[in-house]
Short mmCIF file of C-alpha atoms in Angstrom, two decimals:
data_model
loop_
_atom_site.label_atom_id
_atom_site.label_comp_id
_atom_site.label_asym_id
_atom_site.label_seq_id
_atom_site.Cartn_x
_atom_site.Cartn_y
_atom_site.Cartn_z
CA MET A 1 -53.46 -43.99 -59.74
CA ALA A 2 -56.68 -43.19 -57.61
CA THR A 3 -58.01 -39.52 -57.64
CA THR A 4 -57.51 -37.66 -54.36
CA ILE A 5 -60.83 -37.59 -52.46
CA LYS A 6 -61.33 -33.92 -50.92
CA THR A 7 -63.62 -33.30 -48.13
CA ASP A 8 -64.21 -31.20 -45.11
CA VAL A 9 -63.91 -33.79 -42.21
CA ILE A 10 -62.08 -37.24 -42.18
CA ILE A 11 -63.67 -39.81 -39.75
CA ILE A 12 -61.55 -42.85 -38.86
CA GLY A 13 -63.72 -45.29 -37.40
CA ALA A 14 -67.33 -46.33 -37.81
CA GLY A 15 -68.24 -47.65 -34.38
CA PRO A 16 -70.80 -45.80 -32.38
CA THR A 17 -68.79 -42.65 -31.98
CA GLY A 18 -67.74 -42.30 -35.59
CA LEU A 19 -71.17 -43.15 -36.75
CA ALA A 20 -72.65 -40.43 -34.28
CA LEU A 21 -70.20 -37.85 -35.56
CA ALA A 22 -71.29 -38.73 -39.30
CA CYS A 23 -74.85 -38.39 -38.42
CA GLN A 24 -74.53 -35.03 -36.77
CA LEU A 25 -72.41 -33.72 -39.58
CA THR A 26 -75.13 -34.77 -41.85
CA ARG A 27 -77.41 -32.71 -39.92
CA TYR A 28 -75.29 -29.78 -40.56
CA ASP A 29 -74.76 -30.44 -44.13
CA VAL A 30 -70.95 -30.76 -43.65
CA ASP A 31 -69.14 -32.80 -45.88
CA PHE A 32 -67.24 -36.00 -44.60
CA VAL A 33 -65.70 -39.16 -45.52
CA ILE A 34 -65.97 -42.12 -42.90
CA CYS A 35 -63.75 -45.12 -43.05
CA ASP A 36 -63.37 -48.27 -41.17
CA LYS A 37 -61.13 -51.28 -41.60
CA THR A 38 -64.00 -53.76 -40.71
CA GLU A 39 -66.54 -55.31 -43.19
CA GLY A 40 -69.54 -53.38 -41.51
CA VAL A 41 -71.29 -52.57 -38.41
CA THR A 42 -70.24 -54.96 -35.30
CA PRO A 43 -72.31 -58.29 -35.30
CA TYR A 44 -71.63 -58.44 -31.59
CA SER A 45 -73.81 -56.74 -29.05
CA LYS A 46 -70.76 -55.41 -26.87
CA ALA A 47 -72.24 -52.21 -25.15
CA LEU A 48 -75.78 -52.43 -23.80
CA GLY A 49 -77.02 -49.37 -22.01
CA VAL A 50 -78.40 -46.45 -23.74
CA HIS A 51 -79.00 -43.52 -21.27
CA ALA A 52 -81.59 -40.74 -21.56
CA ARG A 53 -78.88 -38.16 -22.71
CA THR A 54 -78.08 -40.23 -25.65
CA LEU A 55 -82.02 -40.81 -26.62
CA GLU A 56 -82.29 -37.13 -26.46
CA ILE A 57 -79.56 -36.95 -28.95
CA TYR A 58 -81.34 -39.82 -31.09
CA GLU A 59 -84.56 -37.82 -30.90
CA GLN A 60 -83.18 -34.91 -33.15
CA ILE A 61 -82.62 -37.33 -36.08
CA ASP A 62 -85.88 -39.37 -35.36
CA LEU A 63 -84.09 -42.57 -33.93
CA ALA A 64 -85.13 -42.26 -30.36
CA ALA A 65 -88.54 -44.02 -30.91
CA LYS A 66 -87.04 -46.71 -33.11
CA ALA A 67 -84.41 -47.45 -30.28
CA VAL A 68 -86.88 -47.61 -27.61
CA ALA A 69 -89.17 -49.91 -29.85
CA GLN A 70 -86.12 -52.41 -30.19
CA GLY A 71 -84.65 -52.32 -26.84
CA THR A 72 -86.02 -53.32 -23.33
CA VAL A 73 -86.40 -50.76 -20.45
CA ALA A 74 -84.33 -51.85 -17.56
CA GLY A 75 -87.05 -52.06 -15.09
CA GLN A 76 -86.51 -54.12 -11.86
CA VAL A 77 -83.07 -54.69 -10.49
CA ARG A 78 -83.18 -57.99 -8.47
CA MET A 79 -80.28 -58.77 -5.95
CA LEU A 80 -79.62 -62.35 -5.04
CA GLU A 81 -77.25 -63.90 -2.55
CA ARG A 82 -75.49 -67.13 -3.77
CA GLY A 83 -78.00 -69.86 -4.19
CA GLY A 84 -80.70 -67.61 -5.34
CA LYS A 85 -82.47 -66.27 -2.53
CA VAL A 86 -83.92 -62.78 -3.25
CA VAL A 87 -82.40 -60.34 -0.79
CA GLY A 88 -83.57 -57.01 -2.43
CA GLU A 89 -85.52 -55.45 -5.33
CA VAL A 90 -85.32 -51.98 -6.77
CA ASP A 91 -87.72 -50.42 -9.40
CA LEU A 92 -85.64 -48.37 -11.62
CA SER A 93 -88.45 -48.17 -14.71
CA ASN A 94 -89.25 -44.56 -13.93
CA VAL A 95 -86.21 -43.47 -11.61
CA GLY A 96 -85.99 -40.12 -13.61
CA GLU A 97 -89.63 -39.20 -13.93
CA GLY A 98 -89.75 -35.43 -14.44
CA LEU A 99 -86.16 -34.98 -15.45
CA SER A 100 -86.19 -36.34 -19.02
CA ALA A 101 -88.71 -37.60 -21.67
CA TYR A 102 -86.62 -40.75 -21.16
CA PRO A 103 -86.54 -41.67 -17.37
CA TYR A 104 -84.97 -44.94 -17.62
CA MET A 105 -82.10 -46.81 -19.01
CA LEU A 106 -82.80 -48.64 -22.17
CA VAL A 107 -81.09 -52.01 -23.00
CA LEU A 108 -80.22 -52.06 -26.65
CA GLU A 109 -77.03 -53.84 -27.92
CA GLN A 110 -74.24 -51.73 -29.65
CA SER A 111 -74.79 -53.50 -32.81
CA ARG A 112 -78.44 -52.27 -33.00
CA ASN A 113 -77.22 -48.79 -32.20
CA GLU A 114 -74.78 -48.88 -34.84
CA GLN A 115 -77.29 -50.45 -37.42
CA LEU A 116 -79.82 -47.60 -36.64
CA MET A 117 -77.40 -45.00 -37.19
CA TYR A 118 -75.87 -46.67 -40.35
CA GLU A 119 -79.34 -46.92 -41.95
CA TRP A 120 -79.91 -43.15 -41.04
CA LEU A 121 -76.86 -42.34 -42.84
CA GLN A 122 -77.91 -44.44 -45.90
CA SER A 123 -81.20 -42.92 -45.94
CA HIS A 124 -79.57 -39.46 -46.27
CA GLY A 125 -77.42 -40.58 -49.09
CA ARG A 126 -74.06 -41.25 -47.24
CA GLU A 127 -71.83 -44.16 -47.02
CA VAL A 128 -69.03 -45.76 -45.05
CA LEU A 129 -65.82 -46.72 -46.77
CA TRP A 130 -65.47 -50.33 -45.17
CA GLN A 131 -62.56 -52.44 -45.37
CA THR A 132 -60.51 -49.15 -45.61
CA GLU A 133 -57.68 -48.99 -43.17
CA LEU A 134 -55.74 -45.85 -42.17
CA GLU A 135 -51.98 -46.12 -43.16
CA THR A 136 -50.60 -42.72 -42.39
CA PHE A 137 -51.66 -39.01 -42.15
CA SER A 138 -50.04 -35.71 -41.94
CA GLN A 139 -51.32 -32.18 -41.21
CA ASP A 140 -50.26 -28.55 -41.83
CA ALA A 141 -51.89 -25.35 -41.01
CA THR A 142 -54.61 -25.70 -43.44
CA MET A 143 -55.24 -29.41 -44.13
CA VAL A 144 -54.88 -32.87 -43.24
CA THR A 145 -53.83 -35.50 -45.71
CA VAL A 146 -54.53 -39.17 -44.95
CA GLN A 147 -53.45 -42.25 -46.82
CA VAL A 148 -55.72 -45.25 -46.68
CA LYS A 149 -55.74 -48.73 -47.99
CA ASN A 150 -58.94 -50.64 -49.26
CA SER A 151 -59.51 -54.33 -49.33
CA ASN A 152 -57.98 -54.79 -52.72
CA GLY A 153 -54.70 -53.37 -51.40
CA GLU A 154 -55.11 -50.15 -53.29
CA SER A 155 -53.86 -46.86 -51.62
CA GLN A 156 -56.06 -43.79 -51.82
CA THR A 157 -55.42 -40.17 -50.59
CA ILE A 158 -58.06 -38.32 -48.75
CA GLU A 159 -57.57 -34.57 -48.10
CA GLY A 160 -59.86 -32.86 -45.43
CA LYS A 161 -59.88 -29.73 -43.39
CA TYR A 162 -60.03 -31.92 -40.28
CA LEU A 163 -59.67 -35.25 -38.98
CA ALA A 164 -61.38 -37.15 -36.06
CA GLY A 165 -59.84 -40.26 -34.79
CA CYS A 166 -62.98 -42.50 -33.55
CA ASP A 167 -60.83 -45.62 -34.04
CA GLY A 168 -61.11 -47.56 -30.35
CA PRO A 169 -59.07 -47.88 -27.56
CA HIS A 170 -55.85 -48.94 -29.62
CA SER A 171 -56.29 -45.83 -31.82
CA PRO A 172 -53.55 -45.41 -34.53
CA VAL A 173 -54.78 -41.63 -34.58
CA ARG A 174 -54.02 -41.10 -30.95
CA HIS A 175 -50.69 -42.89 -31.33
CA ALA A 176 -49.77 -40.86 -34.39
CA LEU A 177 -50.65 -37.64 -32.68
CA GLY A 178 -48.46 -38.61 -29.46
CA LEU A 179 -51.26 -37.96 -27.03
CA ASN A 180 -50.70 -39.45 -23.67
CA PHE A 181 -52.99 -42.32 -22.60
CA GLU A 182 -52.23 -42.72 -18.99
CA GLY A 183 -54.29 -44.73 -16.30
CA SER A 184 -54.52 -48.13 -14.68
CA THR A 185 -55.60 -51.61 -15.26
CA PHE A 186 -57.62 -53.84 -12.90
CA GLU A 187 -55.72 -57.10 -12.07
CA ARG A 188 -58.85 -59.58 -12.54
CA LEU A 189 -59.83 -60.93 -15.79
CA PHE A 190 -63.49 -60.27 -16.61
CA TYR A 191 -65.79 -62.25 -18.81
CA VAL A 192 -69.08 -61.36 -20.85
CA ALA A 193 -71.36 -63.80 -22.39
CA ASP A 194 -74.49 -63.38 -24.46
CA VAL A 195 -76.70 -66.50 -23.74
CA ARG A 196 -80.20 -68.01 -23.49
CA ILE A 197 -81.11 -69.31 -19.93
CA ASP A 198 -83.53 -71.62 -18.56
CA TRP A 199 -84.15 -70.71 -14.90
CA LYS A 200 -86.84 -69.70 -12.48
CA PHE A 201 -86.34 -66.03 -12.87
CA SER A 202 -88.51 -63.91 -14.94
CA HIS A 203 -86.90 -61.97 -17.93
CA ASP A 204 -88.05 -58.43 -16.77
CA ALA A 205 -85.29 -57.50 -14.27
CA LEU A 206 -81.54 -57.07 -14.16
CA THR A 207 -80.63 -59.92 -11.87
CA VAL A 208 -77.44 -59.53 -9.77
CA CYS A 209 -75.98 -62.23 -7.82
CA ILE A 210 -73.84 -60.50 -4.92
CA ALA A 211 -70.93 -62.89 -3.73
CA PRO A 212 -68.17 -62.09 -1.28
CA HIS A 213 -65.49 -61.45 -3.91
CA GLY A 214 -67.69 -59.65 -6.58
CA VAL A 215 -70.92 -59.91 -8.52
CA VAL A 216 -72.44 -61.94 -11.38
CA ALA A 217 -74.81 -59.72 -13.32
CA PHE A 218 -77.56 -61.12 -15.62
CA PHE A 219 -78.81 -58.37 -18.13
CA PRO A 220 -82.14 -59.16 -19.79
CA MET A 221 -81.73 -58.57 -23.53
CA PRO A 222 -84.44 -58.14 -26.27
CA GLY A 223 -85.52 -61.69 -27.29
CA GLU A 224 -87.03 -64.73 -25.38
CA LYS A 225 -84.59 -65.86 -22.61
CA ARG A 226 -81.67 -63.83 -23.87
CA TRP A 227 -79.31 -62.66 -21.08
CA ARG A 228 -75.92 -60.97 -20.97
CA ILE A 229 -73.88 -62.41 -18.18
CA VAL A 230 -70.97 -60.35 -16.66
CA GLY A 231 -68.53 -61.41 -13.97
CA ALA A 232 -64.96 -61.99 -13.16
CA PHE A 233 -62.45 -64.68 -12.76
CA PRO A 234 -60.48 -64.62 -9.04
CA GLU A 235 -57.08 -62.86 -8.78
CA GLY A 236 -54.44 -65.13 -9.82
CA HIS A 237 -56.29 -66.68 -12.62
CA GLU A 238 -53.33 -67.77 -15.02
CA LYS A 239 -54.91 -67.44 -18.44
CA GLU A 240 -54.96 -64.05 -20.42
CA GLU A 241 -57.48 -62.46 -22.73
CA GLY A 242 -58.45 -64.59 -25.60
CA GLU A 243 -57.29 -67.85 -23.93
CA VAL A 244 -60.20 -68.94 -22.04
CA LEU A 245 -62.55 -71.40 -23.31
CA TYR A 246 -66.36 -70.80 -22.91
CA GLU A 247 -66.68 -73.73 -20.75
CA GLU A 248 -64.34 -72.20 -18.24
CA ILE A 249 -66.54 -69.13 -18.18
CA GLU A 250 -69.68 -71.21 -17.46
CA ALA A 251 -68.06 -73.05 -14.66
CA ARG A 252 -67.01 -69.77 -13.00
CA ILE A 253 -70.45 -68.53 -13.46
CA LYS A 254 -72.05 -71.63 -11.61
CA GLU A 255 -69.24 -71.70 -9.00
CA GLU A 256 -69.53 -67.95 -8.03
CA ALA A 257 -73.43 -67.59 -8.06
CA GLU A 258 -74.38 -71.11 -7.12
CA LEU A 259 -77.74 -70.86 -9.07
CA GLU A 260 -79.77 -73.46 -10.77
CA LEU A 261 -79.62 -72.62 -14.37
CA ASP A 262 -79.34 -73.99 -17.75
CA ILE A 263 -77.47 -72.12 -20.50
CA THR A 264 -78.99 -73.59 -23.62
CA ARG A 265 -77.30 -71.51 -26.23
CA VAL A 266 -74.16 -69.21 -26.51
CA ASP A 267 -74.27 -66.32 -28.87
CA TRP A 268 -71.24 -64.67 -28.04
CA PHE A 269 -68.65 -64.46 -25.30
CA SER A 270 -65.33 -62.63 -24.51
CA THR A 271 -63.03 -61.94 -21.83
CA TYR A 272 -61.05 -58.75 -21.29
CA LYS A 273 -59.01 -56.50 -18.71
CA VAL A 274 -60.68 -53.40 -17.32
CA HIS A 275 -58.63 -50.41 -17.89
CA THR A 276 -59.28 -46.60 -16.91
CA ARG A 277 -57.49 -44.16 -19.00
CA HIS A 278 -57.90 -40.98 -20.72
CA VAL A 279 -55.75 -38.83 -23.06
CA ASP A 280 -54.17 -35.64 -21.88
CA ARG A 281 -55.76 -33.50 -24.60
CA PHE A 282 -58.73 -34.32 -27.08
CA SER A 283 -57.01 -32.45 -30.10
CA ALA A 284 -53.65 -31.74 -31.64
CA GLY A 285 -53.72 -29.11 -34.48
CA ARG A 286 -56.43 -30.02 -36.85
CA CYS A 287 -56.95 -33.55 -35.54
CA PHE A 288 -59.16 -34.67 -32.79
CA VAL A 289 -60.01 -38.04 -30.90
CA ALA A 290 -63.37 -39.16 -29.41
CA GLY A 291 -64.95 -41.97 -27.65
CA ASP A 292 -62.57 -44.94 -26.81
CA ALA A 293 -59.71 -43.28 -28.71
CA ALA A 294 -59.91 -40.57 -25.95
CA HIS A 295 -61.16 -42.50 -22.85
CA ILE A 296 -61.75 -45.93 -21.50
CA HIS A 297 -63.16 -46.85 -18.05
CA THR A 298 -64.77 -49.57 -16.12
CA PRO A 299 -68.21 -50.86 -17.58
CA ALA A 300 -69.95 -49.55 -14.42
CA GLY A 301 -73.04 -47.42 -15.04
CA GLY A 302 -72.98 -48.36 -18.81
CA GLN A 303 -71.04 -45.21 -19.72
CA GLY A 304 -68.68 -45.96 -22.56
CA MET A 305 -70.78 -45.96 -25.80
CA ASN A 306 -72.94 -43.09 -24.21
CA THR A 307 -69.94 -40.99 -23.64
CA GLY A 308 -68.54 -41.48 -27.27
CA ILE A 309 -71.79 -40.32 -28.70
CA GLN A 310 -71.70 -37.11 -26.61
CA ASP A 311 -67.99 -36.50 -27.77
CA ALA A 312 -69.17 -36.45 -31.25
CA TYR A 313 -72.30 -34.33 -30.62
CA ASN A 314 -69.97 -31.79 -28.86
CA LEU A 315 -67.55 -31.77 -31.72
CA ALA A 316 -69.84 -31.63 -34.57
CA TRP A 317 -71.89 -28.43 -33.99
CA LYS A 318 -68.40 -26.62 -33.55
CA LEU A 319 -66.86 -27.93 -36.83
CA ALA A 320 -69.98 -27.03 -38.55
CA LEU A 321 -69.85 -23.42 -37.38
CA VAL A 322 -66.40 -23.02 -38.48
CA LEU A 323 -66.89 -24.88 -41.90
CA LYS A 324 -70.31 -23.61 -42.94
CA HIS A 325 -70.62 -20.31 -40.89
CA SER A 326 -67.04 -18.76 -40.74
CA ALA A 327 -67.15 -18.90 -36.84
CA ARG A 328 -63.83 -18.30 -35.27
CA GLU A 329 -61.63 -21.28 -35.48
CA ARG A 330 -60.78 -21.01 -31.67
CA ILE A 331 -64.32 -22.43 -30.95
CA LEU A 332 -62.80 -25.88 -31.69
CA ASP A 333 -60.27 -25.37 -28.74
CA THR A 334 -63.55 -25.72 -26.33
CA TYR A 335 -63.97 -29.30 -27.47
CA ASN A 336 -60.93 -30.27 -25.18
CA GLU A 337 -61.84 -27.61 -22.71
CA GLU A 338 -65.38 -29.33 -22.25
CA ARG A 339 -64.79 -32.93 -22.96
CA LEU A 340 -61.44 -33.52 -21.04
CA PRO A 341 -62.74 -32.38 -17.52
CA ASN A 342 -65.75 -34.65 -18.08
CA ALA A 343 -63.41 -37.71 -19.15
CA LYS A 344 -61.54 -37.14 -15.78
CA ARG A 345 -64.74 -37.11 -13.75
CA LEU A 346 -66.18 -40.13 -15.65
CA THR A 347 -63.08 -42.46 -14.98
CA ALA A 348 -63.04 -41.35 -11.33
CA THR A 349 -66.86 -42.03 -11.02
CA THR A 350 -66.99 -45.17 -12.80
CA ASP A 351 -63.82 -46.50 -10.70
CA ARG A 352 -65.84 -45.92 -7.64
CA MET A 353 -68.91 -47.71 -8.73
CA PHE A 354 -66.76 -50.42 -10.08
CA ASN A 355 -64.92 -51.00 -6.69
CA LEU A 356 -68.35 -51.42 -4.85
CA ALA A 357 -69.19 -54.15 -7.25
CA ALA A 358 -65.83 -56.10 -7.62
CA GLY A 359 -63.66 -54.61 -4.91
CA LYS A 360 -61.61 -57.09 -2.90
CA ASP A 361 -61.38 -55.02 0.20
CA TRP A 362 -63.15 -56.77 3.14
CA PHE A 363 -65.20 -53.85 4.21
CA VAL A 364 -66.32 -53.17 0.58
CA GLY A 365 -67.38 -56.88 0.32
CA LEU A 366 -69.43 -56.47 3.65
CA ILE A 367 -71.27 -53.42 2.20
CA ARG A 368 -71.82 -55.35 -1.21
CA THR A 369 -73.20 -58.38 0.33
CA THR A 370 -74.69 -57.44 3.88
CA ILE A 371 -75.75 -53.85 3.77
CA PHE A 372 -76.45 -52.60 0.32
CA PRO A 373 -79.10 -55.12 -1.11
CA PRO A 374 -81.69 -54.69 1.81
CA MET A 375 -80.96 -50.90 1.89
CA ALA A 376 -80.96 -50.01 -1.76
CA LYS A 377 -84.88 -50.01 -2.24
CA TYR A 378 -85.25 -47.56 0.66
CA ILE A 379 -82.38 -45.52 -0.18
CA LEU A 380 -83.76 -44.90 -3.82
CA SER A 381 -87.32 -44.20 -2.52
CA ILE A 382 -85.84 -40.98 -1.25
CA GLU A 383 -86.67 -38.46 -4.01
CA ALA A 384 -83.36 -36.53 -3.62
CA ILE A 385 -81.22 -39.40 -3.73
CA ARG A 386 -83.19 -41.01 -6.66
CA LYS A 387 -82.86 -37.98 -8.44
CA LYS A 388 -79.07 -37.56 -8.10
CA PHE A 389 -78.88 -41.26 -8.92
CA PHE A 390 -80.43 -40.61 -12.36
CA ILE A 391 -78.79 -37.27 -13.14
CA LEU A 392 -75.47 -39.15 -12.61
CA ILE A 393 -76.10 -42.21 -14.54
CA SER A 394 -78.19 -40.79 -17.38
CA GLN A 395 -75.44 -38.28 -18.43
CA ILE A 396 -78.02 -35.42 -18.33
CA GLY A 397 -75.94 -33.89 -15.35
CA ILE A 398 -73.09 -33.35 -17.67
CA ARG A 399 -72.35 -29.71 -17.63
CA TYR A 400 -69.88 -27.08 -18.81
CA ARG A 401 -70.19 -24.00 -16.29
CA ASP A 402 -66.59 -23.57 -16.47
CA SER A 403 -66.20 -23.57 -20.21
CA SER A 404 -65.21 -20.21 -21.91
CA LEU A 405 -68.66 -20.70 -24.11
CA SER A 406 -70.72 -20.17 -20.72
CA LYS A 407 -71.58 -16.61 -19.98
CA HIS A 408 -72.53 -16.12 -16.30
CA GLU A 409 -73.48 -12.47 -16.39
CA GLY A 410 -76.97 -12.28 -15.14
CA ASP A 411 -77.31 -15.93 -14.11
CA GLU A 412 -76.70 -15.40 -10.49
CA ASP A 413 -80.35 -15.38 -9.44
CA PHE A 414 -81.42 -18.48 -11.39
CA GLU A 415 -81.16 -21.94 -10.21
CA VAL A 416 -80.04 -23.16 -13.69
CA LYS A 417 -76.63 -21.77 -14.96
CA ALA A 418 -74.91 -21.21 -18.15
CA GLY A 419 -73.12 -24.62 -19.21
CA ASP A 420 -76.11 -26.79 -17.90
CA ARG A 421 -78.07 -28.96 -20.03
CA MET A 422 -81.49 -27.28 -20.89
CA PRO A 423 -83.72 -28.82 -18.34
CA TYR A 424 -86.63 -30.92 -19.32
CA PHE A 425 -90.27 -29.84 -18.80
CA VAL A 426 -93.54 -29.83 -20.42
CA VAL A 427 -95.31 -27.09 -22.60
CA ASP A 428 -98.87 -27.34 -23.60
CA GLY A 429 -98.35 -31.27 -23.08
CA LYS A 430 -95.23 -31.69 -25.13
CA SER A 431 -91.47 -31.94 -24.23
CA ILE A 432 -89.60 -28.67 -24.59
CA TYR A 433 -87.09 -30.84 -26.57
CA ASP A 434 -89.85 -31.12 -29.14
CA GLN A 435 -89.02 -27.42 -30.15
CA LEU A 436 -85.21 -27.75 -30.07
CA ARG A 437 -84.58 -30.23 -32.88
CA ALA A 438 -83.31 -27.85 -35.65
CA PRO A 439 -79.43 -27.81 -35.70
CA ARG A 440 -79.37 -24.02 -34.77
CA PHE A 441 -78.96 -21.79 -31.76
CA HIS A 442 -82.36 -21.46 -29.86
CA LEU A 443 -83.46 -18.29 -28.15
CA ILE A 444 -86.22 -19.10 -25.83
CA GLY A 445 -88.14 -15.99 -24.24
CA PHE A 446 -89.94 -17.01 -20.93
CA SER A 447 -92.64 -14.54 -20.37
CA ASP A 448 -94.45 -13.63 -17.44
CA GLY A 449 -97.33 -12.38 -19.58
CA GLU A 450 -96.13 -8.63 -19.75
CA LYS A 451 -93.59 -8.81 -22.46
CA ASP A 452 -92.12 -11.55 -25.06
CA PRO A 453 -88.36 -11.36 -24.29
CA ALA A 454 -87.35 -13.43 -27.35
CA GLY A 455 -89.47 -11.53 -29.66
CA GLU A 456 -87.84 -8.32 -28.54
CA VAL A 457 -84.39 -9.72 -29.10
CA GLY A 458 -85.29 -11.59 -32.23
CA SER A 459 -86.70 -8.33 -33.90
CA GLN A 460 -83.39 -6.56 -33.37
CA ALA A 461 -80.81 -9.14 -33.53
CA GLY A 462 -82.61 -11.53 -36.05
CA GLU A 463 -81.08 -9.68 -39.28
CA SER A 464 -77.63 -10.53 -38.32
CA TYR A 465 -78.21 -14.07 -37.29
CA ALA A 466 -81.51 -15.16 -38.50
CA PRO A 467 -80.07 -18.33 -40.43
CA LEU A 468 -78.42 -19.55 -37.01
CA VAL A 469 -81.09 -18.76 -34.29
CA ASP A 470 -84.50 -20.06 -33.94
CA TYR A 471 -86.83 -18.08 -31.64
CA HIS A 472 -89.36 -19.59 -29.11
CA ALA A 473 -91.81 -18.06 -26.78
CA VAL A 474 -92.64 -19.86 -23.46
CA SER A 475 -95.07 -18.85 -20.98
CA LEU A 476 -93.82 -19.20 -17.56
CA ASN A 477 -95.84 -22.09 -15.66
CA ALA A 478 -95.40 -23.79 -12.22
CA GLN A 479 -92.87 -26.25 -13.43
CA VAL A 480 -90.71 -23.55 -15.30
CA ILE A 481 -90.77 -21.20 -12.16
CA GLU A 482 -89.72 -24.12 -10.05
CA ILE A 483 -86.87 -25.47 -12.38
CA PHE A 484 -85.31 -21.88 -13.00
CA GLY A 485 -86.32 -20.09 -9.44
CA THR A 486 -87.97 -17.01 -10.85
CA ASN A 487 -91.48 -15.87 -11.97
CA LYS A 488 -90.20 -12.81 -13.93
CA SER A 489 -89.56 -12.68 -17.71
CA PHE A 490 -86.01 -13.86 -19.05
CA ASN A 491 -84.16 -15.17 -21.93
CA VAL A 492 -82.26 -18.33 -22.36
CA LEU A 493 -79.81 -18.78 -25.32
CA LEU A 494 -78.99 -22.36 -26.01
CA ARG A 495 -76.13 -23.68 -28.31
CA PRO A 496 -76.69 -26.05 -30.90
CA ASP A 497 -76.34 -29.04 -28.48
CA ASN A 498 -79.16 -27.66 -26.19
CA TYR A 499 -76.60 -26.58 -23.56
CA ILE A 500 -77.16 -23.14 -22.23
CA ALA A 501 -74.93 -20.40 -23.58
CA LEU A 502 -76.33 -17.61 -21.39
CA ILE A 503 -79.51 -16.91 -19.15
CA SER A 504 -80.34 -13.55 -18.43
CA PRO A 505 -83.09 -11.32 -16.95
CA ASP A 506 -82.03 -8.73 -19.46
CA THR A 507 -84.54 -8.91 -22.01
CA SER A 508 -82.84 -6.54 -24.50
CA PRO A 509 -80.93 -7.91 -27.43
CA ARG A 510 -77.46 -6.66 -26.14
CA ALA A 511 -76.28 -9.97 -24.36
CA VAL A 512 -77.29 -12.39 -27.18
CA THR A 513 -75.98 -10.30 -29.72
CA ASP A 514 -72.63 -9.84 -27.98
CA TYR A 515 -72.49 -13.54 -27.36
CA LEU A 516 -73.07 -14.42 -30.99
CA ARG A 517 -70.63 -11.52 -32.14
CA GLU A 518 -67.84 -13.08 -29.97
CA ILE A 519 -68.36 -16.45 -31.77
CA PHE A 520 -68.67 -15.20 -35.43
CA GLU A 521 -66.84 -11.86 -35.77
#
């Protein structure tokens, strides 16, 4: 009989969420076992969009530059009416300028994202147990015990302190935990096809054909003449998922878009129903769910894969503090506290966006076909609107102001609040995020030149928490003053995920030491 494997964290599922969690746990030197029933990383493109917040996370493990090199920046959006006439164009290539080091959406297939993370894991001596399927699991007050079966049909027992279900929308982990997964399903059947196209349009723009009953979207993919086409069959279409032949999809594309195009090769296609659902809670006992196991939603805005990676990023540092640094276990409750409200907001937002693109209401159709295309360019030329658009789509606007980990004493006079993502700005020609890559808390002292607040706190609080806190001194400049709304010295304590734990004009060590003491003692 196989020897029982003992570890700290058991990860079920090695898609983008599970791989992201494994990468983060590796950063924190937390032991884990990750298994997946498939043979390896997906060979299919599936999700396409990689947003700024995900690239900021990749940056911490030196994957951002590789992702950008392999992907394509979504530059232009070209809007067509049926027949191919261009009715509007919008430039998105630098839409988030000044808000992130990655002021765009990157087009990079899920398969390549998975491969990047998997290769990073392997380079750090870690491996996935492929072709290994969850059979059962149980938990008690101190441990989770998992039974898995490998490709030879042999059973293996794995014991861990915690379990993370990153096992997709049909999640066996979620079902076994009895978590509710309520929501709704759109009636129309959608299709996606990765193809090569010969046509008159250049390969440098997301091309959207706007029709009375929906849109047909053509996403440029890395590689010559490679495109992803996404659209929908009309209501009343009789066939279900998996029953549709590719020829029917191509006929639908040409009927709906009325474009002159020649599809010369088909790499992959699929049909699917669009669901919008989320769990009622992200954890039960010592078990957690993340990614599609916790929430699914419309493809509007390309949020799915990115949200799963953020779930993993949020959970990993909290597990690490408990497992490696004896933090109070109650910090794990904040995973649900922070990510469940985000899932609720996300499903509501993507539903509204999706309705504009595919809604059947006549007024929505009028806005989609007649009003929006010529107005889009002018709407996004307004700086305030462009900024809000990027903050929403890129996920840099996700914040945890209501979290118990966000301490608001002293932040009343600042434009930025506890619970916000650390704003992007440049110091000596480099992104502030270049200083924030270590998997620790970061105390940043913003100095008006009269005193170094971080140094003052560090000298008095460093002995207790030195291994867990990095100290940085930053001189106030015009950009920082505008972002934070003050020209006086102040301190910012960042959590390991670079969200603001506290921001305070009090440069004494009290606020920082009190915050850390509450977590660890």
